PDB file of C-alpha atoms in Angstrom:
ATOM      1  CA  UNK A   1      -7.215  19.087  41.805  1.00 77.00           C
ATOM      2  CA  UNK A   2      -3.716  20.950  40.817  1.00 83.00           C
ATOM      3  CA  UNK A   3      -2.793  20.815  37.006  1.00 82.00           C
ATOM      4  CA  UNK A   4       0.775  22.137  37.791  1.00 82.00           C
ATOM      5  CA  UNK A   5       2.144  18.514  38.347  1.00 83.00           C
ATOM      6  CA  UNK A   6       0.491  17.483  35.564  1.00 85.00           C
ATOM      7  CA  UNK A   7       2.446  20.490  33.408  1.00 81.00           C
ATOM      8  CA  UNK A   8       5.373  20.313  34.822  1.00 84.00           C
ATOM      9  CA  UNK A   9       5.440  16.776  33.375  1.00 87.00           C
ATOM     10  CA  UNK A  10       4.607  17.899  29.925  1.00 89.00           C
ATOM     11  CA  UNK A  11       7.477  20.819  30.028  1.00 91.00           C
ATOM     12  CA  UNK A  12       9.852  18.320  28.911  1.00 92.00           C
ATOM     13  CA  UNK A  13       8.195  17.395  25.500  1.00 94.00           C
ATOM     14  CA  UNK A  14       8.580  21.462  24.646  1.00 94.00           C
ATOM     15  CA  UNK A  15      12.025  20.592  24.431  1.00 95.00           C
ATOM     16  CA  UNK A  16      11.754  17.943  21.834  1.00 96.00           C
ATOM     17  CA  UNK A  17       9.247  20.132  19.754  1.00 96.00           C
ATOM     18  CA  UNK A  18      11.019  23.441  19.747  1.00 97.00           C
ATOM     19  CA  UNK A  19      14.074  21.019  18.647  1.00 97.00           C
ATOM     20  CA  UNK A  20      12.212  19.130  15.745  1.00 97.00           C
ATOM     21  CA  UNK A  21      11.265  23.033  14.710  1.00 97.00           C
ATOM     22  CA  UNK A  22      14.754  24.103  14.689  1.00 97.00           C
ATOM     23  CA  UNK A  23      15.392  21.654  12.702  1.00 97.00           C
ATOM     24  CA  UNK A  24      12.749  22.322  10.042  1.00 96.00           C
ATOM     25  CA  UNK A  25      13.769  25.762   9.821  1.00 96.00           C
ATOM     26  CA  UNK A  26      17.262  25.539   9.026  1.00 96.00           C
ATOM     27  CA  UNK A  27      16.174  23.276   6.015  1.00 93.00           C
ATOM     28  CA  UNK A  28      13.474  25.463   4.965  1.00 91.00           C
ATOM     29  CA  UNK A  29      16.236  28.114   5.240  1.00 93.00           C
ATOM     30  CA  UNK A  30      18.315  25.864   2.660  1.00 92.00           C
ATOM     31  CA  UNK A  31      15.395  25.749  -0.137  1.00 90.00           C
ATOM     32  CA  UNK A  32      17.054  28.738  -2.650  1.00 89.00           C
ATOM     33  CA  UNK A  33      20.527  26.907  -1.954  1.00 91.00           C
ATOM     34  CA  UNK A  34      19.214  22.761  -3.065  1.00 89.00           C
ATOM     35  CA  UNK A  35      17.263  24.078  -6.073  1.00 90.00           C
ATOM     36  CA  UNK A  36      20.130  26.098  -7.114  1.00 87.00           C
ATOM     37  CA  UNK A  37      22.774  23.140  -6.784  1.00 89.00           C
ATOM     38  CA  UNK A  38      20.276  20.052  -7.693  1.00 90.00           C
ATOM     39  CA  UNK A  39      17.509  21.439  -9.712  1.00 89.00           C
ATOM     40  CA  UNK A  40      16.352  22.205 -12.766  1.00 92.00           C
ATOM     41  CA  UNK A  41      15.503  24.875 -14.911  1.00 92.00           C
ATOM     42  CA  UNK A  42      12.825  24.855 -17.503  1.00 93.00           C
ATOM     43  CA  UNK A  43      10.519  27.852 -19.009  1.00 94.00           C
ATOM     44  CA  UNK A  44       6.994  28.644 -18.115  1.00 94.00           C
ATOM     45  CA  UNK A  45       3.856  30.050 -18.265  1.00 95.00           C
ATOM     46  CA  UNK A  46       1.928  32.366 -15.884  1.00 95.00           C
ATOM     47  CA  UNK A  47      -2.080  31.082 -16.532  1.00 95.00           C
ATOM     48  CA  UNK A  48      -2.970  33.694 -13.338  1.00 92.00           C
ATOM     49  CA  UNK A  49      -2.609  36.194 -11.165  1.00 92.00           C
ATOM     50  CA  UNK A  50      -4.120  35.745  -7.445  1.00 89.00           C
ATOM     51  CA  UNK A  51      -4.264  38.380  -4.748  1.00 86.00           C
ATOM     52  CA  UNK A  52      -2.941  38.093  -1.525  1.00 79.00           C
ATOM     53  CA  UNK A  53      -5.540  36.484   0.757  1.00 71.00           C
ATOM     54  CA  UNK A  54      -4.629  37.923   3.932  1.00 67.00           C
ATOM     55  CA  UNK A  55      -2.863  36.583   7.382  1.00 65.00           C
ATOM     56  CA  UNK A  56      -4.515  33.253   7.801  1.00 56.00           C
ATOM     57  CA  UNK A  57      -5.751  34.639  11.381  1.00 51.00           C
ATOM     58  CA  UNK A  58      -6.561  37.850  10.744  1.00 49.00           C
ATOM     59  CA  UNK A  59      -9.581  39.043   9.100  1.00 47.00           C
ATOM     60  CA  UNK A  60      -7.563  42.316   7.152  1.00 51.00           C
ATOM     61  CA  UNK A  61      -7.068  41.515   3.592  1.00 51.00           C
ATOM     62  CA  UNK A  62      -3.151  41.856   2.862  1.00 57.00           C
ATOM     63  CA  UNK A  63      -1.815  43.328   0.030  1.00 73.00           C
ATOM     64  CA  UNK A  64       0.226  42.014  -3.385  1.00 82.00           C
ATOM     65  CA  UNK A  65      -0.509  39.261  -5.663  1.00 86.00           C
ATOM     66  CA  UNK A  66       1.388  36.190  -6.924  1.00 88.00           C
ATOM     67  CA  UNK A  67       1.531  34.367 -10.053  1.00 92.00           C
ATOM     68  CA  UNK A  68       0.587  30.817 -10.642  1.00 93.00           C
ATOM     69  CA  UNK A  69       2.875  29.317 -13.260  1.00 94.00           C
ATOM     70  CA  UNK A  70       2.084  26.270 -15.292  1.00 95.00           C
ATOM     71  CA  UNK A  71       5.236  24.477 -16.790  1.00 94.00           C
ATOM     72  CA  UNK A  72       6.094  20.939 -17.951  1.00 92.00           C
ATOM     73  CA  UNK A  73       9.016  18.250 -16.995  1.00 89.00           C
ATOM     74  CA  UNK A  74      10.051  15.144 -18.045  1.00 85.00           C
ATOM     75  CA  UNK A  75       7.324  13.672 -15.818  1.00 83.00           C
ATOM     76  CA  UNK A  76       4.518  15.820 -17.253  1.00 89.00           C
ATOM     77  CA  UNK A  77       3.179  19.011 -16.519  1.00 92.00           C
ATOM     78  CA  UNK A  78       2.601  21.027 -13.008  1.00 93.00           C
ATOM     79  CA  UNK A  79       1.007  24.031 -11.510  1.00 93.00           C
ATOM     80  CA  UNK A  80       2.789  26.207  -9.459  1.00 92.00           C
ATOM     81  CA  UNK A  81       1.269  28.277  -6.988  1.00 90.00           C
ATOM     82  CA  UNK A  82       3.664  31.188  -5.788  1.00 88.00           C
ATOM     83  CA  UNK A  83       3.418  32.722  -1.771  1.00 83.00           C
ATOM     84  CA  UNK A  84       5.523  35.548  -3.136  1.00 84.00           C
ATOM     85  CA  UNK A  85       3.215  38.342  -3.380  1.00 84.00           C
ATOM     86  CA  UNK A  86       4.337  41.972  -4.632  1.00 83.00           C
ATOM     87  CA  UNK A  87       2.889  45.242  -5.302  1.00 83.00           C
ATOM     88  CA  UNK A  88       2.945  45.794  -7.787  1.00 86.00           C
ATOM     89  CA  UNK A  89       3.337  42.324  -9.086  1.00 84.00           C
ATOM     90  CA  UNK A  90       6.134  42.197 -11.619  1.00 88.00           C
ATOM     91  CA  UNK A  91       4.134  39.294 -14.002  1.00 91.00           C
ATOM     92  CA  UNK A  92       1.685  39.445 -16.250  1.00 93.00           C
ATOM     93  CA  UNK A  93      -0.734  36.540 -17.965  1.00 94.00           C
ATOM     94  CA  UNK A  94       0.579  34.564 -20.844  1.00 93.00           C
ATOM     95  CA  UNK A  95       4.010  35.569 -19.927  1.00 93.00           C
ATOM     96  CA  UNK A  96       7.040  33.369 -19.972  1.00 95.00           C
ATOM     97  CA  UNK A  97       9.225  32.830 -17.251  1.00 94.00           C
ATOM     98  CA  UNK A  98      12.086  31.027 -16.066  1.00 93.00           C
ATOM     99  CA  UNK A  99      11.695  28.523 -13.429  1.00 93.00           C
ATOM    100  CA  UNK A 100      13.614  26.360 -11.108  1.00 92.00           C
ATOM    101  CA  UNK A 101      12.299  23.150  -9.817  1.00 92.00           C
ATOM    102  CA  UNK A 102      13.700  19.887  -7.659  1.00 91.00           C
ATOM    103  CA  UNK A 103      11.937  16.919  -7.679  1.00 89.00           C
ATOM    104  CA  UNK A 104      12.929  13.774  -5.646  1.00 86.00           C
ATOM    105  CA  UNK A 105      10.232  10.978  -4.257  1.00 87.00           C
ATOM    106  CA  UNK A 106       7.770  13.171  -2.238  1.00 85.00           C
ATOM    107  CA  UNK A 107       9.665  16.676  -2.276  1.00 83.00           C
ATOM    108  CA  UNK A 108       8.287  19.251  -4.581  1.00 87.00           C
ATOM    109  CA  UNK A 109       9.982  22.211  -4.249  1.00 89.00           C
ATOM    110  CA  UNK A 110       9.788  25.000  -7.252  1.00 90.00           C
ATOM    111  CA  UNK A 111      10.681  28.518  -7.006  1.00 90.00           C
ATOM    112  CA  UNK A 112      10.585  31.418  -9.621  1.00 90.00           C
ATOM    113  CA  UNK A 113      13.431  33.516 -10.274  1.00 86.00           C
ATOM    114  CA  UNK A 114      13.809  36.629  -7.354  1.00 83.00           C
ATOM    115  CA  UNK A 115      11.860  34.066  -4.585  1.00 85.00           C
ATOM    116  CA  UNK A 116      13.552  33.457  -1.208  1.00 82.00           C
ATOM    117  CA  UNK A 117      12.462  30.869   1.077  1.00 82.00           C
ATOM    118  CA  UNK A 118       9.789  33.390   2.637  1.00 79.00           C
ATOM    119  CA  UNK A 119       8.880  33.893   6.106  1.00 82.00           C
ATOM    120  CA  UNK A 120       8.769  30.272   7.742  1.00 86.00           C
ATOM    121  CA  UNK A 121      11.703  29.694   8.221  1.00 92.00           C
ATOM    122  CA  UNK A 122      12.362  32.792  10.259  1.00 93.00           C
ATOM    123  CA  UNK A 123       9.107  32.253  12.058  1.00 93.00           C
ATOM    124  CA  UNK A 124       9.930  28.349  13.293  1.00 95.00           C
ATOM    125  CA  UNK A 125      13.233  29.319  14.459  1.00 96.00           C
ATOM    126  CA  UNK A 126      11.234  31.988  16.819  1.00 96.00           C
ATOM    127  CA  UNK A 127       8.995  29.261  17.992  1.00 97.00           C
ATOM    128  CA  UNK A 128      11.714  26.874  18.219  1.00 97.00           C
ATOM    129  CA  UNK A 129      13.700  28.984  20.517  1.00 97.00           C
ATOM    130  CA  UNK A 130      11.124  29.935  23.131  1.00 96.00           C
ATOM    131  CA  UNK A 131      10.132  26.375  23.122  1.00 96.00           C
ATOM    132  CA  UNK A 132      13.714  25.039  23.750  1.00 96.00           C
ATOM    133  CA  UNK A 133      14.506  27.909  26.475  1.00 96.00           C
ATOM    134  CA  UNK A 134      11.478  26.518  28.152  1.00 94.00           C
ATOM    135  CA  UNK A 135      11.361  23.057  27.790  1.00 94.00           C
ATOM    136  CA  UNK A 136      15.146  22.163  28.021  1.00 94.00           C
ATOM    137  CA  UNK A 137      15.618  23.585  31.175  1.00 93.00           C
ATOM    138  CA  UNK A 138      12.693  21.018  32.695  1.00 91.00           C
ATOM    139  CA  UNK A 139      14.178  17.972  30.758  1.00 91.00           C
ATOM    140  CA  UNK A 140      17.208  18.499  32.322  1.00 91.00           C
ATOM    141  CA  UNK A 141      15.920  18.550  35.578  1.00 90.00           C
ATOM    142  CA  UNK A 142      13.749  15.114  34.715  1.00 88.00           C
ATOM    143  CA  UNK A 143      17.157  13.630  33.672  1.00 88.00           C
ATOM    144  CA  UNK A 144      18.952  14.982  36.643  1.00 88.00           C
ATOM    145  CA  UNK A 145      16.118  13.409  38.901  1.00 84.00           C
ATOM    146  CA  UNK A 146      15.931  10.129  36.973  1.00 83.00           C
ATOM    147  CA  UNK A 147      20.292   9.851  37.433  1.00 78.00           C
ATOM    148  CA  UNK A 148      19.499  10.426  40.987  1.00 70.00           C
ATOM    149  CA  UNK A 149      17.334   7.202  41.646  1.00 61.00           C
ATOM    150  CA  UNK A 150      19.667   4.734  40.237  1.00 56.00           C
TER     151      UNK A 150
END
């Protein structure tokens, strides 16, 4: 039995996904920019200090360590765990910091000040790429082939 007709007819659906991760990216790209225009700032508290667990398939540890920042809104109090690790890490425990957060139905975004939107972005627009370059080009053909039969 031959699996290439079989993945030829998946190629097409790379298209959609490397699309749907374009998309993603560019608004994980945007994160520093809403919080800045529709957020809010309030003060908080670093409660810890948590080392860098490494790449998540990789067994090397990684280096740097993040803070975890516990601060208070209007709709009570939340925890804050940060992906922005640093050697040496610029926080210490008990310490007070500024903090930014938007908060609208299910979106919970929060970043402290000095944060970027990290490395996802970056990353899905990679993967989004390769998957459009390789799926597009065997959608097209589907919808040339499907134009043809009518």
């Amino acid at each position: 039995m031959n699996p290439i007709p079989y993945l030829i007819q998946f190629m097409p659906f790379l298209a959609f996904v490397g699309t749907y991760m374009l998309i993603i990216a560019y608004d994980k790209s945007k994160i520093v920019e809403r919080i800045a225009s529709k957020g809010t700032k309030t003060e908080g508290t670093i409660i810890e200090i948590r080392q860098n667990p490494g790449s998540l398939f990789s067994s090397k540890e990684g280096t740097g360590e993040a803070p975890v920042v516990d601060f208070v809104t209007a709709h009570g109090s939340h925890r804050h765990y940060s992906t922005h690790y640093q050697t040496p890490c610029p926080y210490k425990v008990g310490q007070k910091v500024e903090i930014s957060y938007y908060f609208y139905k299910s979106i919970r975004e929060v970043l402290l000040p000095h944060e970027d939107a990290g490395t996802l972005p970056k990353t899905l627009f990679k993967w989004g790429i390769l998957l459009c370059f390789i799926g597009y080009p065997f959608l097209i053909k589907k919808l040339l082939l499907l134009g043809a039969v009518y």
